[in-house]
Short mmCIF file of C-alpha atoms and ligand atoms in Angstrom, two decimals:
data_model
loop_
_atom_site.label_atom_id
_atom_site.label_comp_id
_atom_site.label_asym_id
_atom_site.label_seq_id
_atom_site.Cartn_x
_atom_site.Cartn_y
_atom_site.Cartn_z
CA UNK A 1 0.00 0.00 0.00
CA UNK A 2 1.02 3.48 -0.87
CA UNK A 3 1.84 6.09 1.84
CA UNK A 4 -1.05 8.22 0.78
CA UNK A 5 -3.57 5.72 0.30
CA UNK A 6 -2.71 4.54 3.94
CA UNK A 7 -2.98 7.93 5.39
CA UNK A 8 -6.66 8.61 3.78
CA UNK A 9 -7.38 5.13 5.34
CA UNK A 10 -5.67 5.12 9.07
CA UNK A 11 -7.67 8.59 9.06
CA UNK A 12 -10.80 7.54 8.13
CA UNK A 13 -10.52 4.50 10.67
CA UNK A 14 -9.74 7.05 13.30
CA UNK A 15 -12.42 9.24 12.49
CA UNK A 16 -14.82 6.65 12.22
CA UNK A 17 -13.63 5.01 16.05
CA UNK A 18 -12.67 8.22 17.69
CA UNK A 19 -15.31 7.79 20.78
CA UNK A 20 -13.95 4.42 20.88
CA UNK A 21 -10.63 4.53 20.91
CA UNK A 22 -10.61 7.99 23.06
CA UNK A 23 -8.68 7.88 26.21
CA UNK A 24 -11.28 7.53 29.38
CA UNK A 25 -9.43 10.07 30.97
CA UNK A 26 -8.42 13.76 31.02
CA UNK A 27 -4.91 15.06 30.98
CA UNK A 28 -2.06 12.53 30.74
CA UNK A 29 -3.86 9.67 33.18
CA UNK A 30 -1.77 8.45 35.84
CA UNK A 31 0.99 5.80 34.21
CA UNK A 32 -1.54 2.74 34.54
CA UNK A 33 -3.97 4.26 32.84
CA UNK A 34 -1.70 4.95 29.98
CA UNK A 35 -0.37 1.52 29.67
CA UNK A 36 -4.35 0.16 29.59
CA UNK A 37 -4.93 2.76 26.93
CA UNK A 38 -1.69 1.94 25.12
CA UNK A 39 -2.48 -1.73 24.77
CA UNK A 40 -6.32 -0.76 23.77
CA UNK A 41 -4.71 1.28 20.74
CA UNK A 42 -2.43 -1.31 19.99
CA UNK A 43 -4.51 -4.46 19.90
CA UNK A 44 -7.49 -2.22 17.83
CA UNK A 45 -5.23 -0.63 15.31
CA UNK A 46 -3.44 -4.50 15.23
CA UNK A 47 -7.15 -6.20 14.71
CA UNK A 48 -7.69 -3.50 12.26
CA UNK A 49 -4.69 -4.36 9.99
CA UNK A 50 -2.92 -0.89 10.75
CA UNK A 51 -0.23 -1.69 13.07
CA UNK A 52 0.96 -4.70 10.37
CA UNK A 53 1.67 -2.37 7.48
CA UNK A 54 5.39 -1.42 7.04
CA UNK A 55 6.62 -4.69 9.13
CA UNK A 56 7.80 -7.93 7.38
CA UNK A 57 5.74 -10.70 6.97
CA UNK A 58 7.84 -12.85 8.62
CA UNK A 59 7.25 -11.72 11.69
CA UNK A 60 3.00 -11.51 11.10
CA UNK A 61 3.47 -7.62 9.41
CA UNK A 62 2.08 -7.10 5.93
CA UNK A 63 5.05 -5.35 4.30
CA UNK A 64 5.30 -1.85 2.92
CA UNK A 65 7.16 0.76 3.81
CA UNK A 66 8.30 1.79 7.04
CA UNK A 67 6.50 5.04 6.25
CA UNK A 68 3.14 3.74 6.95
CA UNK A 69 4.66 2.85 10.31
CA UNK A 70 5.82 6.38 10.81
CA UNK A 71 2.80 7.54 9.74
CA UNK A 72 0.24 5.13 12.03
CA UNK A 73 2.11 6.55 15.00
CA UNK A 74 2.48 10.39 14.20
CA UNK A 75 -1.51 9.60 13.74
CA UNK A 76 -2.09 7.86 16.97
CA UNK A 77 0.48 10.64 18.78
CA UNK A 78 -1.14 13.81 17.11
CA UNK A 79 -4.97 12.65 18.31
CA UNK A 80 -3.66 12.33 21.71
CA UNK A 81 -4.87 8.39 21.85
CA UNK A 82 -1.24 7.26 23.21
CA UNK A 83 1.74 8.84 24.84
CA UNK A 84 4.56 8.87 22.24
CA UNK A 85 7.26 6.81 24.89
CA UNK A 86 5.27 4.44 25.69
CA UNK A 87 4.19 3.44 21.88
CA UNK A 88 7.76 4.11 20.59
CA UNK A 89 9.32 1.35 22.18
CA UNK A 90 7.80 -0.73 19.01
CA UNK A 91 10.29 1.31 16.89
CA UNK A 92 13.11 1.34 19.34
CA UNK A 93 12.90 -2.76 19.66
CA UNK A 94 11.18 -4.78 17.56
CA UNK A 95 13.70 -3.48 14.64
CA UNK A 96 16.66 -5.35 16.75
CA UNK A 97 14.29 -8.42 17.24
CA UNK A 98 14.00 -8.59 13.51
CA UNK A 99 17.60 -8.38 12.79
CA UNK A 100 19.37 -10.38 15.72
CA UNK A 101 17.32 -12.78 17.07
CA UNK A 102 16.54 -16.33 15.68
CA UNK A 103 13.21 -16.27 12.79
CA UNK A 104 11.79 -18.14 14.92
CA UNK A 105 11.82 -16.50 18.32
CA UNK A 106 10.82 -12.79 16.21
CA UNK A 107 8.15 -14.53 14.36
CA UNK A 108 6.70 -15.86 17.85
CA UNK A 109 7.25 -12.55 19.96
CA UNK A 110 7.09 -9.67 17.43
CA UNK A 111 3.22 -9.94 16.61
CA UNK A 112 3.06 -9.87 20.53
CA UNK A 113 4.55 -6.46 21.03
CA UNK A 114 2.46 -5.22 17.74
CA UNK A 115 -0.86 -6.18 18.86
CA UNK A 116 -0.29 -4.86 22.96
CA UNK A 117 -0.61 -7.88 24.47
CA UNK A 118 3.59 -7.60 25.79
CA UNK A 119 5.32 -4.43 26.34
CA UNK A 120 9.26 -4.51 26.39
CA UNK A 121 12.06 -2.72 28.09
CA UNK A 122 15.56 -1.56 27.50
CA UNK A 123 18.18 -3.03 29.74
CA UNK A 124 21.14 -1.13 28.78
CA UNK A 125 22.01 1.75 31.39
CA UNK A 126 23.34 0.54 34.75
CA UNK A 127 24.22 2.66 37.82
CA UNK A 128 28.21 3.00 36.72
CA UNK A 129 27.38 3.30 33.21
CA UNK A 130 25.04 5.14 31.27
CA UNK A 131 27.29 6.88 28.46
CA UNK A 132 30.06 4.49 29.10
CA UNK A 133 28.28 1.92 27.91
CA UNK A 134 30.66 0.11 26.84
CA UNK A 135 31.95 -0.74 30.49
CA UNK A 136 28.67 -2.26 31.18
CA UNK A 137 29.20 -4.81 34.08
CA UNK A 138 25.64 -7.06 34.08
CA UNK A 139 27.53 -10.09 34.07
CA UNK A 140 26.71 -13.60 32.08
CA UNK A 141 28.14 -16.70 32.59
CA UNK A 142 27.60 -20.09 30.41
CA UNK A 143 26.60 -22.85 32.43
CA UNK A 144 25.25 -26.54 30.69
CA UNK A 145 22.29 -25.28 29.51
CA UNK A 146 22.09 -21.65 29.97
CA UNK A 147 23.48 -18.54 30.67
CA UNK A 148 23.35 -17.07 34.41
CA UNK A 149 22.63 -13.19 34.52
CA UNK A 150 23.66 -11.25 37.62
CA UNK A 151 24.02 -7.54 38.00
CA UNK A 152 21.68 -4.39 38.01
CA UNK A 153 19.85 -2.46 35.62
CA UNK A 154 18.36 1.71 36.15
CA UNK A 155 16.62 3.98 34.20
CA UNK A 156 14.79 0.88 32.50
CA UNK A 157 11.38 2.62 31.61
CA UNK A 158 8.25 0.73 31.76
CA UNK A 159 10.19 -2.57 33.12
CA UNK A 160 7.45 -2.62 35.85
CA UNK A 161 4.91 -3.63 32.98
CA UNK A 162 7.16 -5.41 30.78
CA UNK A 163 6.51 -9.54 29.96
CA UNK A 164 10.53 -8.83 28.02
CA UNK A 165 13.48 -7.24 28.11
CA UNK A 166 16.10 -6.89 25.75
CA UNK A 167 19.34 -6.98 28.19
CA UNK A 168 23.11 -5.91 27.59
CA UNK A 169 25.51 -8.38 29.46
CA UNK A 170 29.12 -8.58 30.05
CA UNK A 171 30.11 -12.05 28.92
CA UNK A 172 33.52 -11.10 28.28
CA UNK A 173 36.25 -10.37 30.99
CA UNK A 174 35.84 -6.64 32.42
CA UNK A 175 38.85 -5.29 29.85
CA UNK A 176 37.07 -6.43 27.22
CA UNK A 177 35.06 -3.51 27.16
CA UNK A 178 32.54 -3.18 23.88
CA UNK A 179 34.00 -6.28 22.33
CA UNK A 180 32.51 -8.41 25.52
CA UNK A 181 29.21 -7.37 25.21
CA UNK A 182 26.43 -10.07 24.48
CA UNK A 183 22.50 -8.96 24.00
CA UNK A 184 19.79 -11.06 25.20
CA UNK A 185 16.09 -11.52 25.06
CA UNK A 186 14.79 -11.68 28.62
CA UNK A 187 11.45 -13.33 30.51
CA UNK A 188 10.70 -10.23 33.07
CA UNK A 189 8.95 -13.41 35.23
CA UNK A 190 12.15 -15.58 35.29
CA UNK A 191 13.36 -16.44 38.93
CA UNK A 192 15.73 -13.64 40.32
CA UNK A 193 14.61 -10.94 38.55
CA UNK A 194 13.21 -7.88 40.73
CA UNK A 195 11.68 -4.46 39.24
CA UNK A 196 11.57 -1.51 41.82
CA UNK A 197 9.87 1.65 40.38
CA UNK A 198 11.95 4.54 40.70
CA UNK A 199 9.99 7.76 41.67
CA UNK A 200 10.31 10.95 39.30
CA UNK A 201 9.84 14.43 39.54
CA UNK A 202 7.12 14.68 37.04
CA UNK A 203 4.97 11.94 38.96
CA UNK A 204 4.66 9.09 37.01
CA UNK A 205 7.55 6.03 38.08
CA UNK A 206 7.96 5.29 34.16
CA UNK A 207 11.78 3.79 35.17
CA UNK A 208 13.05 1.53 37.48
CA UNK A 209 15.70 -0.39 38.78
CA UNK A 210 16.07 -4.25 37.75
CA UNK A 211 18.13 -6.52 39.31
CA UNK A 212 19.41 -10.05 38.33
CA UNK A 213 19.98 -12.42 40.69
CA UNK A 214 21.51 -15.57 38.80
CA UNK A 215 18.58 -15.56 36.44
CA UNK A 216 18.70 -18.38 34.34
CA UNK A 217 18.62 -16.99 30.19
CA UNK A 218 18.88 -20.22 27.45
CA UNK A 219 21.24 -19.43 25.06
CA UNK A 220 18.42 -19.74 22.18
CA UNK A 221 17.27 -15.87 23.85
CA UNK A 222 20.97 -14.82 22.53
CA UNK A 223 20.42 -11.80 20.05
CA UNK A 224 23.44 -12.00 17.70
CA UNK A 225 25.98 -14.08 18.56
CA UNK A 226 28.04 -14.10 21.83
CA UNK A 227 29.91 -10.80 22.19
CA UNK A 228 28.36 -9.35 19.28
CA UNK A 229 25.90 -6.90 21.82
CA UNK A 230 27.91 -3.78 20.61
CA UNK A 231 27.04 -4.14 17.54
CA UNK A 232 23.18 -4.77 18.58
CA UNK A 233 23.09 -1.93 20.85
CA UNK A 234 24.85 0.46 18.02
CA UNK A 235 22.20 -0.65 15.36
CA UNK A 236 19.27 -0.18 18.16
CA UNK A 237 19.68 3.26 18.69
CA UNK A 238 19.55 4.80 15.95
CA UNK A 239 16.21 3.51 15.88
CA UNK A 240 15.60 4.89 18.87
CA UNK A 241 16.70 8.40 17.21
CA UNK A 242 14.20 7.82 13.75
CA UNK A 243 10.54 6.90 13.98
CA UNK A 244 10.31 7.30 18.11
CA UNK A 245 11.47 10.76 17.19
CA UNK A 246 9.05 11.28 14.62
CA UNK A 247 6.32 10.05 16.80
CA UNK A 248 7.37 12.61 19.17
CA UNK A 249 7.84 15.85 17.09
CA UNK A 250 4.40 14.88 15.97
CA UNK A 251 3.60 15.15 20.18
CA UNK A 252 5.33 18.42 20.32
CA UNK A 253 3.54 20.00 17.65
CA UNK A 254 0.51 19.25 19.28
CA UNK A 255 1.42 20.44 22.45
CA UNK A 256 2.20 23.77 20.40
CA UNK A 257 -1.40 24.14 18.99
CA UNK A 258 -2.42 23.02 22.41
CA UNK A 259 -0.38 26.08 24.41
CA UNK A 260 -2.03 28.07 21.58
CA UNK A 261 -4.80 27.36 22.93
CA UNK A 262 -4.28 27.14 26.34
CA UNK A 263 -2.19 30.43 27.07
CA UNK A 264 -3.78 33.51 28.76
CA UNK A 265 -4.07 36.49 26.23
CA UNK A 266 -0.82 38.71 25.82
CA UNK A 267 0.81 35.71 28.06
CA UNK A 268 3.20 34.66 25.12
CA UNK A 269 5.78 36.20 22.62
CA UNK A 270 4.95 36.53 19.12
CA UNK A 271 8.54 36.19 18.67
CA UNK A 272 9.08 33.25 20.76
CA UNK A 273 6.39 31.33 19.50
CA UNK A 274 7.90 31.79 16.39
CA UNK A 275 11.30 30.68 16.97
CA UNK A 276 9.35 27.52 18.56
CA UNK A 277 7.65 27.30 15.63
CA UNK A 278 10.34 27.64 13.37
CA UNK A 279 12.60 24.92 15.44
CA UNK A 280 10.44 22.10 15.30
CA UNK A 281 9.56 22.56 11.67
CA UNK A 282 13.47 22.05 11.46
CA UNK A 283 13.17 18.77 13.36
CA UNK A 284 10.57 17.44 11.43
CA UNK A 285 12.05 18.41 8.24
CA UNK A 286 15.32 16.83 9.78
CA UNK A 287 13.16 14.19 11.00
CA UNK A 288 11.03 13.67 7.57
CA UNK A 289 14.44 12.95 5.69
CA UNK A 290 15.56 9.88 8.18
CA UNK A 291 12.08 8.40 8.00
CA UNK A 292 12.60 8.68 3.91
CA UNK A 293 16.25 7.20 4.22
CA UNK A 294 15.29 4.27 6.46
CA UNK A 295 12.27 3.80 4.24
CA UNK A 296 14.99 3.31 1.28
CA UNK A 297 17.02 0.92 2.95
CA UNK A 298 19.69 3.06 4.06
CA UNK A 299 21.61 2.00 7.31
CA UNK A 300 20.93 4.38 10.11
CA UNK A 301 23.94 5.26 11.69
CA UNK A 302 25.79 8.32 14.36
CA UNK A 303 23.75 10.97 11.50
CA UNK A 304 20.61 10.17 13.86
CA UNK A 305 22.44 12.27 16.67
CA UNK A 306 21.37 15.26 14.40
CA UNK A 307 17.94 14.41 14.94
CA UNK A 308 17.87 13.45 18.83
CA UNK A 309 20.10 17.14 19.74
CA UNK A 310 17.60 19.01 17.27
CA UNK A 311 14.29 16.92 19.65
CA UNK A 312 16.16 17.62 22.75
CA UNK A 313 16.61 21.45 22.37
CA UNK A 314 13.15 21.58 20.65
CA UNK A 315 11.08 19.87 23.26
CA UNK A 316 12.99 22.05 25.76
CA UNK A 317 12.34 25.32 24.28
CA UNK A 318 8.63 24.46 23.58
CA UNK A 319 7.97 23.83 27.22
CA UNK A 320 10.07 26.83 28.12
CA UNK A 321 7.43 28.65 26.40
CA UNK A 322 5.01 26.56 28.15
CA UNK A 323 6.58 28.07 31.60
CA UNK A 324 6.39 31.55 30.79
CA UNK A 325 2.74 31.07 29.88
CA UNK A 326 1.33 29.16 32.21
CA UNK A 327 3.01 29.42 35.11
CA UNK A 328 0.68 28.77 38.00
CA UNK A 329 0.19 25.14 36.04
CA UNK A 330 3.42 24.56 35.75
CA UNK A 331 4.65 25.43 39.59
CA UNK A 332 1.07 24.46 41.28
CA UNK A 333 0.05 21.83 38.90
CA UNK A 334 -4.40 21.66 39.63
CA UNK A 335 -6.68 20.18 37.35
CA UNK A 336 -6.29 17.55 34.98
CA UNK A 337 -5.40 20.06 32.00
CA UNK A 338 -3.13 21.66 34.46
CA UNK A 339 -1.43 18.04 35.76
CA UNK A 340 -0.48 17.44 32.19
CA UNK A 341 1.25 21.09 31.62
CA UNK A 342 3.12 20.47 34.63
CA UNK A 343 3.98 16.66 34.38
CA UNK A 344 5.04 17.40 30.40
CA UNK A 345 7.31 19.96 31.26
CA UNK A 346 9.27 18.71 33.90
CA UNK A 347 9.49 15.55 32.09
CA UNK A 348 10.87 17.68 29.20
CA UNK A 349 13.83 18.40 31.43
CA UNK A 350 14.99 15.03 30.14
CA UNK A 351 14.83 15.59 26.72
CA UNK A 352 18.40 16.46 26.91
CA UNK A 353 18.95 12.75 28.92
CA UNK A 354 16.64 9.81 27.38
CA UNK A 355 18.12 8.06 24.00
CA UNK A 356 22.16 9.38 25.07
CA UNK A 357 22.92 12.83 26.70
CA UNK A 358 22.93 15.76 24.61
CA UNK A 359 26.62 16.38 25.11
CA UNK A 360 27.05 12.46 24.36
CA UNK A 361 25.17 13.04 20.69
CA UNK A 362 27.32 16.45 20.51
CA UNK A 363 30.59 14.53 20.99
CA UNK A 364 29.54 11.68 18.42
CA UNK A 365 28.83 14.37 15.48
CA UNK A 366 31.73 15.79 16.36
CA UNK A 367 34.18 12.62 16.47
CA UNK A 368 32.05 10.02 14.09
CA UNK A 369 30.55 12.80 11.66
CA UNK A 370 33.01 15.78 11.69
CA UNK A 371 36.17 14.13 12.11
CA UNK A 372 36.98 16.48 14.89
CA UNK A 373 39.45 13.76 16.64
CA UNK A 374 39.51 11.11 19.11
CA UNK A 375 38.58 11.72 22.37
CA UNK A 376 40.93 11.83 24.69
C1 FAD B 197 13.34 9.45 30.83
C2 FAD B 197 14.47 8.49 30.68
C3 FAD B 197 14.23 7.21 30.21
C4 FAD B 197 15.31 6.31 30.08
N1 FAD B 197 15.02 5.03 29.66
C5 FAD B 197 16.03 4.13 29.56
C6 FAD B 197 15.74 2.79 29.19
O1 FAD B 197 14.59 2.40 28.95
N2 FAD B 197 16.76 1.91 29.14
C7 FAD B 197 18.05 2.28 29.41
O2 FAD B 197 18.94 1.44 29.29
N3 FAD B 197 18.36 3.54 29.78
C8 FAD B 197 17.37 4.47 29.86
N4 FAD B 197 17.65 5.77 30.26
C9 FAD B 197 19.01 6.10 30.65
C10 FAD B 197 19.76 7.01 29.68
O3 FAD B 197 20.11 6.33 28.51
C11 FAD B 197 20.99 7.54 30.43
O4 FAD B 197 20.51 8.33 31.50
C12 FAD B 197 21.89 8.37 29.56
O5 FAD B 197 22.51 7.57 28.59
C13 FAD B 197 22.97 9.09 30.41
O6 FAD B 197 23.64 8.19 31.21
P1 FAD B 197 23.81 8.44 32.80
O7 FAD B 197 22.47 8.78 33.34
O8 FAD B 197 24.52 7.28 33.36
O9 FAD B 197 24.69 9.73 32.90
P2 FAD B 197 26.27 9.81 32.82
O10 FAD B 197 26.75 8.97 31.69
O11 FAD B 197 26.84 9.56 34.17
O12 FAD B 197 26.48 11.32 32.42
C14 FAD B 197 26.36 12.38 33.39
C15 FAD B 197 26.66 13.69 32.67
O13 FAD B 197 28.00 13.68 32.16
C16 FAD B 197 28.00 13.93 30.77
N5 FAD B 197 29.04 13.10 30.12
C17 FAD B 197 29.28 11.79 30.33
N6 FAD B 197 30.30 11.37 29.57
C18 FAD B 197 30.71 12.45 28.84
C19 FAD B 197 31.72 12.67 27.84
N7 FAD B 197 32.50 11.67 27.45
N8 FAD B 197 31.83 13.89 27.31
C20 FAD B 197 31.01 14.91 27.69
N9 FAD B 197 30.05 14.79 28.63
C21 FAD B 197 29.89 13.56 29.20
C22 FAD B 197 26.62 13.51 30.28
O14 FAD B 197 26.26 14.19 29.09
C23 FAD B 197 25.74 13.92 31.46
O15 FAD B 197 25.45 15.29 31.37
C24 FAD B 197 16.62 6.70 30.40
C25 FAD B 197 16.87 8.00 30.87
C26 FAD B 197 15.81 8.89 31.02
C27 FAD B 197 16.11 10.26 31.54
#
């Protein structure tokens, strides 16, 4: 199917179901309430055909471009029916499932993370290392017929509802570094593993801390082969810097038409708005051109830091914007509609964090892209 075909279709579908599919509550919801209303998107747009255009039929998809994909989730994200993180971690994962891990296993789990019956988390950051990845120190150890995992996870969002996890483990000796780095496809219920929500400032405990206690992993859950996790985890995130992003600028530009809205007269800048304005039509034209690159095959590589430093300074200055204008929300929080100014802007403080720091994306464009040196 052609992009614009599916567009006058997934509207007309949303149109048509809008009551339906709404959100039963006001504002954000509190974090359960998004994960019931992610998995009632999912599974309708899934039963509806939607959700399988632009994936591979070999793992239950029904081909196409990975435009329509873009598109079904700028869709979803612009209507307010799901919170762009929480849907995104399709794009971020199911890509690495596809690549690295056997047909078999992708062709059994993928249509499960399509349709919102599993949701999956990241296991890559740990307390020591969150830019360093590569000194990761989640340890895995063959035994007869498995590996052992022991070590701790952080910042894992949404492991508290996750049935998987696709985990970074040290299976090398600690000099290894990168090179002794295996990936792995996790059961969240297997013995040892414990999730502990981690509180945040904006109110919602979307990450936790996961710890491994010898949990038992068989080595058919490998992704790649032993010690080739780098290489997973380098292929993964520029994922995580394509269609989640697009998803998202697709969120910010309807918080824009939303502050619009919102804001008491004379409260914002003509100016300002239009530097906003002007900012995240630069991300989505940045944006726009990945979506059209990864649609043509092209291999996503450290170009995608482009996009996440051009999200991280939009989202920021958009909800700058949102403090100057509505500031008693934003300080005092209140209703519903004021909850969600206030929760949305102090989670946009981590804009510059999530999906590698901004100086981390800075330094890559500058080393990988610019050939500005080695760092020392
Ligand atoms: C909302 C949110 C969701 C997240 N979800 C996940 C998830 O699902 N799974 C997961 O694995 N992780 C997740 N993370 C973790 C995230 O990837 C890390 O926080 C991020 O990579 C930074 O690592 P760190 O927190 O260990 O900070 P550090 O690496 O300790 O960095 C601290 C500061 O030092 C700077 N810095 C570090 N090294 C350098 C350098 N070489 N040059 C210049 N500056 C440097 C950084 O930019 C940063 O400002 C999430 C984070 C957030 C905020």
């Amino acid at each position: 199917m052609e992009l614009d075909e599916f567009r006058t279709l997934v509207d007309a579908w949303l149109d048509a179901d809008a009551d339906e599919l709404a959100p039963p509550f006001t504002g954000t919801g509190t974090l359960d309430e998004q994960m019931t209303q992610l998995a009632k998107v999912k599974g309708a747009a899934y039963d509806a055909g939607w959700m399988r255009w632009g994936w591979p039929s070999r793992v239950g998809g029904l081909g196409g471009s990975s435009l329509l994909r873009g598109y079904l989730g700028e869709a979803l994200t612009r209507r307010g029916l799901v919170e762009p993180g929480g849907y995104s971690m399709v794009e971020v994962l199911a890509p690495t499932m596809i690549d690295y891990a056997r047909p078999e296993l992708a062709a059994e789990m993928v249509p499960r993370l399509l349709r919102g019956e599993e949701l999956w988390c990241q296991g890559f950051s740990e307390p020591g290392t969150g830019s360093n990845l590569g000194a990761l120190a989640c340890r895995a150890v063959r035994d007869r017929e498995s590996w052992r995992v022991t070590g701790q996870k952080v910042w894992t969002s949404f492991a508290q509802y996750s049935q998987r996890c696709v985990l970074l483990t040290r299976t090398g000796t600690p000099e290894s570094a990168h090179r002794g780095i295996t990936a792995m496809f996790v059961d969240m219920t297997s013995p040892g593993i414990t999730v502990r929500p981690l509180g945040t400032m904006h109110g919602g405990a979307e990450f936790c801390e996961v710890f491994f206690d010898d949990v038992s992993v068989p080595f058919d859950r490998t992704l790649g082969e032993e010690g080739q996790g780098w290489s997973v985890a380098m292929d993964l995130l520029p994922f995580e810097r394509s269609t989640a992003l697009w998803h998202r600028s697709a969120f910010l530009n309807r918080r824009l038409e939303q502050l619009l809205a919102d804001a008491p007269p004379d409260s914002l800048s003509a100016t300002e708005v239009g530097d906003v304005f002007v900012q995240l039509f630069a991300l989505r034209a940045r944006s726009r051109g990945t979506q059209y690159r990864m649609a043509a095959g092209e291999h996503l590589g450290p170009e995608t830091s482009v996009d996440k430093i051009l999200l991280a300074a939009t989202e920021q200055a958009l909800f700058d914007l949102v403090g100057a204008a509505l500031a008693d929300d934003v300080v005092l929080g209140g209703d519903a509609v004021g909850e969600q100014w206030r929760a949305q802007y102090l989670y946009s403080r981590a804009a510059t964090i999530y999906g590698g720091s901004a100086e981390i994306q800075r330094n890559i464009v500058a080393r990988r892209l610019l050939d500005l040196g080695a760092e020392t």
